[in-house]
Coordinates of C-alpha atoms and ligand atoms in Angstrom, one line a residue:
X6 CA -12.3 31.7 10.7
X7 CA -9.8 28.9 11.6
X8 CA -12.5 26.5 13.2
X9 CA -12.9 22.8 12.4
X10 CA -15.8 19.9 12.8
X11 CA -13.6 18.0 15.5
X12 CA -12.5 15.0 14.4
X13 CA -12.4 11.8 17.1
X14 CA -9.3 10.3 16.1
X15 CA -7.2 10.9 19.2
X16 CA -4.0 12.4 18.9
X17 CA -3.7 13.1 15.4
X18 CA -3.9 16.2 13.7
X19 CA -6.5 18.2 12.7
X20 CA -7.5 20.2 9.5
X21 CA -7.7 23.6 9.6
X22 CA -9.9 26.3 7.0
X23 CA -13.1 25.4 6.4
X24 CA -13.5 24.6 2.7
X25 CA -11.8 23.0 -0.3
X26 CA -11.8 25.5 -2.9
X27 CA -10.5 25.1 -6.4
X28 CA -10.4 28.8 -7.6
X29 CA -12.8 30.5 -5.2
X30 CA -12.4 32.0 -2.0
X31 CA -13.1 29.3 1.1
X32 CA -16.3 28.4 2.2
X33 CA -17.4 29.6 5.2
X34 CA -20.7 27.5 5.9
X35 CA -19.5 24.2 6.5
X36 CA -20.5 23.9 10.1
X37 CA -23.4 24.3 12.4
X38 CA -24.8 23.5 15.6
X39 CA -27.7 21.4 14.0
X40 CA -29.2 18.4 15.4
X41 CA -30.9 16.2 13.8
X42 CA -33.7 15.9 16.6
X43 CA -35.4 18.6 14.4
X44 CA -36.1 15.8 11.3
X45 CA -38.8 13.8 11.6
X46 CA -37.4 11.0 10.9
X47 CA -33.2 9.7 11.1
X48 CA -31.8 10.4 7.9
X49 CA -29.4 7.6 7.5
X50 CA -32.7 5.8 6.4
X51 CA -33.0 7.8 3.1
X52 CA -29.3 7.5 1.8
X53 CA -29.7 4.7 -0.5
X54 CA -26.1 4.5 -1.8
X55 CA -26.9 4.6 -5.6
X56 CA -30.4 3.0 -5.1
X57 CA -29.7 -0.2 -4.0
X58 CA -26.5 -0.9 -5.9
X59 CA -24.4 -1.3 -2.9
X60 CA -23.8 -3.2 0.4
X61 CA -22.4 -1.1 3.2
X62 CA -19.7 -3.3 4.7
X63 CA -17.7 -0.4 6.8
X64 CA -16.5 2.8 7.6
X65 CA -13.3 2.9 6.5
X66 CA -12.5 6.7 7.4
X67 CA -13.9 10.0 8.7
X68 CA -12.7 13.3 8.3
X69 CA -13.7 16.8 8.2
X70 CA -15.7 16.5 5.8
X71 CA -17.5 13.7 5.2
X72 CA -17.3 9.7 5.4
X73 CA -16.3 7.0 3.9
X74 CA -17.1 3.4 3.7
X75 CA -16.0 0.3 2.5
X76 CA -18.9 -1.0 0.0
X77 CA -19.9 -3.8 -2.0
X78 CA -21.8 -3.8 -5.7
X79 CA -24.1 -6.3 -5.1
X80 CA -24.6 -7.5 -8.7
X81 CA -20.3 -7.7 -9.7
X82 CA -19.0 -8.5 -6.2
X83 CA -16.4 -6.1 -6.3
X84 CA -15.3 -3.5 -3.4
X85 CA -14.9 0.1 -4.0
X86 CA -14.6 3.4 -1.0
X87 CA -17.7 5.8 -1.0
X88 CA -16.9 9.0 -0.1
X89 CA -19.8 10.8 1.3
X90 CA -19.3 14.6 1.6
X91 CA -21.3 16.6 3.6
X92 CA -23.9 18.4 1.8
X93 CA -22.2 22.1 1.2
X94 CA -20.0 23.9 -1.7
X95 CA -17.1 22.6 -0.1
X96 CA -18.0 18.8 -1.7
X97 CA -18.7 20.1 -4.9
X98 CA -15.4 21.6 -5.2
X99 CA -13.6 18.6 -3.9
X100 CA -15.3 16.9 -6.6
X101 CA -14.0 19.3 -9.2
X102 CA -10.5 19.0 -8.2
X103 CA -10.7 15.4 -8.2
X104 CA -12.4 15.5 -11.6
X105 CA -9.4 17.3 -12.6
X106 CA -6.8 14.7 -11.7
X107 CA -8.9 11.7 -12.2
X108 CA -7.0 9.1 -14.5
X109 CA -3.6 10.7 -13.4
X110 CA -0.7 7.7 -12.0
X111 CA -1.3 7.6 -8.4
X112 CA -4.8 8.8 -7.9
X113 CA -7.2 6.6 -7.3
X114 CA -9.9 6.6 -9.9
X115 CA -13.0 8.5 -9.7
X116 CA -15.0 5.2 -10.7
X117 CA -19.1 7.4 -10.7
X118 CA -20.4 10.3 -8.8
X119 CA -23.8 11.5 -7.9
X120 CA -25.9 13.4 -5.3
X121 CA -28.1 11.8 -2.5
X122 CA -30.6 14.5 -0.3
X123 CA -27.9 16.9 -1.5
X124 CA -24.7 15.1 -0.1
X125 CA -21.8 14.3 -2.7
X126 CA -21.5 10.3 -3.0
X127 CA -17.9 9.5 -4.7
X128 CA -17.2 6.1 -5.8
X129 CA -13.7 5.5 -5.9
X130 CA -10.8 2.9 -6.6
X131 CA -10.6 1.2 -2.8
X132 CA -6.8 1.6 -1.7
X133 CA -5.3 0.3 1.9
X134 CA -3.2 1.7 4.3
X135 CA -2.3 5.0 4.6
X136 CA 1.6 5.8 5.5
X137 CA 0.6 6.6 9.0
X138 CA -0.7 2.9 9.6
X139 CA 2.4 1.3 7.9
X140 CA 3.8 3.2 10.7
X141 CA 1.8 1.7 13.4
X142 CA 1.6 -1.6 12.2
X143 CA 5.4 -1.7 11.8
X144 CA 5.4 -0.7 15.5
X145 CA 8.2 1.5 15.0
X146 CA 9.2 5.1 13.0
X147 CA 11.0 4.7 9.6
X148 CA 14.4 4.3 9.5
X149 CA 15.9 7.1 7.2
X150 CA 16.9 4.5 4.2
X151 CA 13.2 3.8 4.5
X152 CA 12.3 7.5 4.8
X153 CA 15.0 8.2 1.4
X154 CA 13.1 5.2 -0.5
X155 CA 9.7 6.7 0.2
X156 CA 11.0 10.3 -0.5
X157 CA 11.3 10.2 -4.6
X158 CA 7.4 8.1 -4.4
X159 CA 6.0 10.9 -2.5
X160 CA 7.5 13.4 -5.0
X161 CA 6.1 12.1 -7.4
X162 CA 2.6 11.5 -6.6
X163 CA 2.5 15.6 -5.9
X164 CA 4.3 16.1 -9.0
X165 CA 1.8 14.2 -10.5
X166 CA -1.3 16.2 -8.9
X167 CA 0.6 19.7 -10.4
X168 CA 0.7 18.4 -13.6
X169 CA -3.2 18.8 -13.4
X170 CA -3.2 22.4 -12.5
X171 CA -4.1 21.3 -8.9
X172 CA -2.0 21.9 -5.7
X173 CA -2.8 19.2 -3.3
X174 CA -2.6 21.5 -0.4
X175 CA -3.2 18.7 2.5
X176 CA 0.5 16.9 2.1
X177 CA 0.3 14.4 5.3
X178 CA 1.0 10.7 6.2
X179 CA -2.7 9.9 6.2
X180 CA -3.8 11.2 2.4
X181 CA -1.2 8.6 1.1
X182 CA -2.0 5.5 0.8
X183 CA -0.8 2.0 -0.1
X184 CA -2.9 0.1 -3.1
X185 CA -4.8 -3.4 -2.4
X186 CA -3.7 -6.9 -3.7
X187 CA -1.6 -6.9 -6.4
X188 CA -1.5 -2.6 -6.3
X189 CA -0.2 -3.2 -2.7
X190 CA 3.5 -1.9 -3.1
X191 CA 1.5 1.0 -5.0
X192 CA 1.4 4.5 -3.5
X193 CA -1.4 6.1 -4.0
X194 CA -2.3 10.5 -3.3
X195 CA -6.0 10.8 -1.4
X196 CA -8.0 13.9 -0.5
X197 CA -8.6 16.6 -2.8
X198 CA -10.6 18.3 0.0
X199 CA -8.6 21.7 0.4
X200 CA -7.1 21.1 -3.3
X201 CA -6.6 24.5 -5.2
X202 CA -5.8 25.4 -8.8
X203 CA -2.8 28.0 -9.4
X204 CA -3.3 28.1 -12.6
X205 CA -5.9 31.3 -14.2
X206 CA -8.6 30.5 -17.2
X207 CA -5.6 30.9 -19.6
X208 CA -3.8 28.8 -17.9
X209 CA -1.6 30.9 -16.4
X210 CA 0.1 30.9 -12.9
X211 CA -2.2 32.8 -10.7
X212 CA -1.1 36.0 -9.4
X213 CA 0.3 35.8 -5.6
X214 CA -3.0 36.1 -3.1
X215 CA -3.4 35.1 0.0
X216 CA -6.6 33.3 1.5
X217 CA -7.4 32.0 4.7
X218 CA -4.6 29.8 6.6
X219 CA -5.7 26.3 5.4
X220 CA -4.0 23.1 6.2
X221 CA -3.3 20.5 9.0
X222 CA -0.9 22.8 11.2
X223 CA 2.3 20.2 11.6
X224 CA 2.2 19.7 7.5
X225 CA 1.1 23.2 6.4
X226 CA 4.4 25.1 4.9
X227 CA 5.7 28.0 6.7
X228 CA 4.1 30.7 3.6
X229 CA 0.6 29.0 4.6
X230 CA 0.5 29.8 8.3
X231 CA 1.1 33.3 6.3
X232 CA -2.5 33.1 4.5
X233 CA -0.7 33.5 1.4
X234 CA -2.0 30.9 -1.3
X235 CA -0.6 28.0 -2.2
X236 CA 1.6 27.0 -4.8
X237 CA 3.8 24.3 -5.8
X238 CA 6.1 24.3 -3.8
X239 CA 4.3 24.5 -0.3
X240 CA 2.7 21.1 -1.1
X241 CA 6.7 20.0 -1.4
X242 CA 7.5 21.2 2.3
X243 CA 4.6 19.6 3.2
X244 CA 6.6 16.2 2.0
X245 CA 9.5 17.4 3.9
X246 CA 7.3 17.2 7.6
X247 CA 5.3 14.7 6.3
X248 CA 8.9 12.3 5.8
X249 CA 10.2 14.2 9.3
X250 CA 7.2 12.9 11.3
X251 CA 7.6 9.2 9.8
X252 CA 11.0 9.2 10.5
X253 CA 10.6 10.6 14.1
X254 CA 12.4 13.3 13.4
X255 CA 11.3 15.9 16.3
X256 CA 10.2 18.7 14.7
X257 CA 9.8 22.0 17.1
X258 CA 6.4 23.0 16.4
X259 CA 4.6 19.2 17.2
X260 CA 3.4 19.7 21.1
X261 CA 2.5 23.5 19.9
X262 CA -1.0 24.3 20.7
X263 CA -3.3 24.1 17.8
X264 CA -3.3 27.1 16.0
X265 CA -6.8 29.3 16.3
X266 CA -5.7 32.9 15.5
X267 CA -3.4 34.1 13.7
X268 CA -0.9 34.7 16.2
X269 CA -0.9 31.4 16.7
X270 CA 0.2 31.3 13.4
X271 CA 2.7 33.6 13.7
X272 CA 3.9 31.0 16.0
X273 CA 3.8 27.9 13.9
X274 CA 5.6 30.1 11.0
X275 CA 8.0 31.5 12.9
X276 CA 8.9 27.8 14.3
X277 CA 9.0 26.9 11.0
X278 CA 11.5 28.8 9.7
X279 CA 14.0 28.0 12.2
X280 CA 13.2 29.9 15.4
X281 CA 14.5 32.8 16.9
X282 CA 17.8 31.1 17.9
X283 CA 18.0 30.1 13.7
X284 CA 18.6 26.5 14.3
X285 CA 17.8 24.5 11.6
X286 CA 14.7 22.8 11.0
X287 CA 15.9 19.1 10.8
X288 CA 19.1 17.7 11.4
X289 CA 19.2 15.4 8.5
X290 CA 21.2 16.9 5.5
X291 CA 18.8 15.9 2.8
X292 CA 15.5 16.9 4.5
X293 CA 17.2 20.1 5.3
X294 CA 18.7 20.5 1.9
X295 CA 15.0 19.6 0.3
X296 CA 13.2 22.3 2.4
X297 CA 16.0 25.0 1.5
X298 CA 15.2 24.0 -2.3
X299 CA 11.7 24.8 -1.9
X300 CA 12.1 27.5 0.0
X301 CA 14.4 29.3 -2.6
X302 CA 11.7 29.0 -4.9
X303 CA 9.6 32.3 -5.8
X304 CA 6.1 31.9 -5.9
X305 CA 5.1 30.8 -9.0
X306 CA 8.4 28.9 -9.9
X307 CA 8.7 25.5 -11.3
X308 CA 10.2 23.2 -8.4
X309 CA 13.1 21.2 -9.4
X310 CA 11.2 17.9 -9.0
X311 CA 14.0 15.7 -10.2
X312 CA 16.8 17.1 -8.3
X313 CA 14.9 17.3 -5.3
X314 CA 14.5 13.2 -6.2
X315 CA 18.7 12.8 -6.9
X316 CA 19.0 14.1 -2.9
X317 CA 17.5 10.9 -2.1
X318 CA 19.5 8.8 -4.4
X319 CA 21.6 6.6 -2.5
X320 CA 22.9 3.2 -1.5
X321 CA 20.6 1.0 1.1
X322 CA 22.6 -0.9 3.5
X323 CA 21.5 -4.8 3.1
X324 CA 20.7 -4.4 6.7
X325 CA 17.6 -1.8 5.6
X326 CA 16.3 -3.1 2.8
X327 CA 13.3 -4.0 4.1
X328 CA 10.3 -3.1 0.8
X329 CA 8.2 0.5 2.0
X330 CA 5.4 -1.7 1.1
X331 CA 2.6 -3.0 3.9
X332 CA 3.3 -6.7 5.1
X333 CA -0.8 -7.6 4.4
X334 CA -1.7 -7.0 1.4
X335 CA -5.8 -7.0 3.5
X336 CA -4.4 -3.6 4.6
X337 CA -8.0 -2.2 3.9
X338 CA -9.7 -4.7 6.7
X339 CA -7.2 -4.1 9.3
X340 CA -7.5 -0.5 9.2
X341 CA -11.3 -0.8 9.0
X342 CA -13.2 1.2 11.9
X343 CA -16.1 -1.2 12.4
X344 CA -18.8 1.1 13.1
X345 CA -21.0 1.3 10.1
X346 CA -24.0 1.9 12.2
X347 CA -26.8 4.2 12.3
X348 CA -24.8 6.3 14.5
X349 CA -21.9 6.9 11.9
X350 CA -24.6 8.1 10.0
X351 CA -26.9 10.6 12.9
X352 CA -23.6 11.9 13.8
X353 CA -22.1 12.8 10.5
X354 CA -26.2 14.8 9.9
X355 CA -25.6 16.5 12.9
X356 CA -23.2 18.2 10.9
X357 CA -25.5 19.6 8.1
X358 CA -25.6 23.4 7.6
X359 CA -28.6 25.5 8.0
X360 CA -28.7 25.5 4.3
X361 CA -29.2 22.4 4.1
X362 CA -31.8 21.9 6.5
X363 CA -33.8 24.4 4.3
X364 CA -32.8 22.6 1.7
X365 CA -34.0 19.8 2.9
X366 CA -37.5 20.5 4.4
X367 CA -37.9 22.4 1.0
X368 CA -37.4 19.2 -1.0
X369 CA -39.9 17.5 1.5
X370 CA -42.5 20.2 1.4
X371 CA -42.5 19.6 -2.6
X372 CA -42.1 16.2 -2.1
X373 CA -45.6 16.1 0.1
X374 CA -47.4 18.7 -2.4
X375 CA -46.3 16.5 -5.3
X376 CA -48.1 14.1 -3.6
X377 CA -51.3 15.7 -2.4
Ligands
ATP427 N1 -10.2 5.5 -2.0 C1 -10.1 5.1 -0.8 N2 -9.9 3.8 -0.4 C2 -9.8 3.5 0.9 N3 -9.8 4.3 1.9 C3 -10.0 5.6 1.6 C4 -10.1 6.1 0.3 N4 -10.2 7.4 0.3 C5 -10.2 7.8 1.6 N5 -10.0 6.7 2.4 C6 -9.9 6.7 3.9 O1 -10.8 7.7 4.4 C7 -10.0 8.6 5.2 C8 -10.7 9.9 5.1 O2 -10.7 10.3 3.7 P1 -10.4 11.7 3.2 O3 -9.0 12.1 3.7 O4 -10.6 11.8 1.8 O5 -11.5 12.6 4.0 P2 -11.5 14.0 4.7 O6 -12.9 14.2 5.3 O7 -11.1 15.0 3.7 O8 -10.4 13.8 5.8 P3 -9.5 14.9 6.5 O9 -10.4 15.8 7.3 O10 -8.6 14.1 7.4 O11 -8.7 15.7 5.5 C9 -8.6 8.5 4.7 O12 -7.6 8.9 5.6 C10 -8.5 7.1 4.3 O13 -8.1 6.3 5.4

C-alpha cells in the first residue's frame, strides 16, 4: 500500500508509506474514511493541551500525520511547537525515534510528551523557517555558493541523526529548519515520522531487508523506490535532491506522476539512476560527485561524511556571500498558517482510524459506567 492522507499544501510533495517505524514493519492503519459526524460531540473540545497549560496561538504546520501549532505556556510566557500525532502506532514510533535523538546538536529538543484521547502531544523546542521558505521568501532559487555553504550543514545534521542509530529517512527542504532569535542562523533536522533504526538489539547493522517504498518520491534515493530498507547512505542522496531542488537544478523525475505502484517506482528509480540514455543525474560536478560517493557505498557501509563535506570546500566569490541564514529572525510568524480553528481540529479527526473510534467510544462507555 503506497497511499497517503492528502495533504493541502498545493504543489509540494507528498509523503509516501504509511507509517514511521523504528524497527518494525510499517503500519498499515493509519487512514480511514471516518467522519467525525458519528461523535456526539466535536472532539477539538476535549483536547486540553496539557490541561490548561497552554494557549493555542497557531497552526504552524500539517502533515501526514498530525498537526502542529504554535503554543504559549501560560504561566512562563514562553513559546514552544506541539506536535499532535494522530492517534495510531505510527505516533508512538515517531516518538521513539525522536526519543532516541533527543539532546543530539541540531534536533530540536523534545521539551515533554504525553497522550490526550489517545493522540501523541509533543512539546518541542519552536524553530522557524524551513529551507523551502528561505527559498520563497528570498524570491529566488539558491545560487550554488549558497547551495555549497548549506551542503557541509545539511551533512551534518544527518550525520548527527546516524550517530543515534536512527536513519532520518524523509531528507527534504521542509524537515530542516532555521532556529528563532538568537538560534536564527541555526539549522535545525525535523520529522522523525518515517525515521528507522539500522542498527539490531546488539547494535549491530541490520541485515539488508526491504520494506515498503517509503519517502517523499522527488527526495527518496533510487534503492528506496526499490523497497529495500534504508541505510545511511540513502538519507545522503536524499541531501543531494534535496540541495538540486534549492538550487533549481532540474532534476528529470520532478513533473513525473506521483508514484502509486510499483511500476511507478520502477520509473522514479530508473530516472534516478540516470535514464536509459545514462545521462547523468545533475550537471554540477560536486552534486554529481556526492551522489556517486553514496552510491559506491554497500549497504551497511560507513559514508565518508567528511569527504563528502571537503567537495564543498571552496572559495565564495564576495559577490555571493550573502549568510544561508533567514533575513527575519520572526521566521516562525511569517510562516504561520493562521487557521487554528475548530476546523484545523474536525478535519485533522476525520482522519482517526477505526481503532480509534473503538477506542474511543470504549473510553466513553467506561467513562459513563464510572459514573453511573
Ligand atoms: N519544532 C518545530 N517548530 C516549528 N515548526 C515546526 C516544528 N516541528 C515541525 N514544524 C512545522 O510543522 C511542519 C510539519 O511537521 P512535521 O514535518 O514534523 O509533520 P509531518 O506530519 O510528519 O509532516 P510530513 O507529512 O510533511 O512529513 C513542518 O514542516 C514545520 O513547518
Amino acid at each position: 500500500m503506497i497511499k497517503l492522507p492528502k495533504k493541502d499544501t498545493k504543489g509540494m510533495p507528498e509523503t509516501i508509506g504509511s507509517s514511521a517505524s523504528i524497527c518494525a514493519a510499517p503500519d498499515t492503519n493509519s487512514s480511514s474514511d471516518f467522519s467525525c459526524e458519528s461523535f456526539e460531540k466535536p472532539l477539538y473540545s476535549d483536547i486540553h493541551f496539557g490541561e490548561g497549560r497552554f494557549n493555542m496561538i497557531n497552526v504552524i504546520g500539517r502533515g501526514g500525520y498530525g498537526i502542529v501549532v504554535l503554543a504559549e505556556d501560560v504561566k512562563t510566557k514562553k513559546r514552544y511547537a506541539l506536535k499532535i500525532g494522530k492517534p495510531g502506532s505510527a505516533s508512538r514510533r515517531e516518538l521513539a525515534a525522536f526519543k532516541l535523538v533527543n539532546g543530539t546538536k541540531g534536533v530540536p529538543v523534545l521539551i515533554k510528551e504525553w497522550r490526550e484521547l489517545g493522540c501523541v502531544i509533543m512539546q518541542m523546542q519552536l524553530v522557524g523557517m524551513s529551507l523551502s521558505e528561505f527559498v520563497k521568501q528570498k524570491g529566488r532559487k539558491l545560487t550554488l555558493d549558497e547551495g555549497f555553504k548549506l551542503a557541509p550543514m545539511l551533512i551534518d545534521l544527518v550525520e548527527a541523526v546516524h550517530s543515534k542509530g536512527i536513519i532520518h529517512a524523509d531528507v527534504k527542504p521542509t524537515n530542516f529548519a532555521f532556529g528563532i532569535g538568537s538560534k536564527s542562523s541555526k539549522l535545525y533536522i525535523l520529522d522523525f515520522g518515517l525515521s528507522v533504526t539500522y542498527l539490531t538489539s546488539s547494535g549491530k547493522h541490520m541485515e539488508e531487508t526491504y520494506r515498503e517504498a517509503n519517502g517523499t518520491p522527488y527526495y527518496m534515493s533510487a534503492n528506496q523506490h526499490m523497497s529495500l530498507w534504508n541505510s545511511r547512505r540513502d538519507d545522503l542522496e536524499s541531501v543531494v535532491f534535496t540541495l538540486m531542488e534549492l538550487c533549481g537544478i532540474d532534476r528529470r523525475w520532478k513533473h513525473m506522476p506521483y508514484p502509486n505502484y510499483h511500476a511507478d517506482h520502477m520509473v522514479y528509480w530508473n530516472a534516478k539512476l540516470g535514464g536509459t540514455d545514462g545521462g547523468t543525474i545533475c550537471q554540477v560536478l560536486q552534486f554529481n560527485n556526492m551522489l556517486q560517493m553514496c552510491r559506491t557505498l554497500k549497504y551497511k557501509d560507513k559514508p565518508d561524511y567528511e569527504g563528502m563535506k571537503r567537495l564543498f570546500k571552496m572559495k565564495f566569490s564576495k559577490a555571493s556571500r550573502n549568510d544561508i541564514k533567514p533575513v527575519s529572525s520572526a521566521a516562525v510568524v511569517k510562516h504561520s498558517l493562521n487557521i487554528w480553528d475548530k476546523n484545523v481540529i474536525m478535519r485533522f479527526h476525520k482522519d482517526r482510524t477505526e481503532e480509534d473510534k473503538e477506542m474511543y467510544r470504549g473510553k466513553k462507555n467506561k467513562e459513563e459506567s464510572d459514573t453511573d
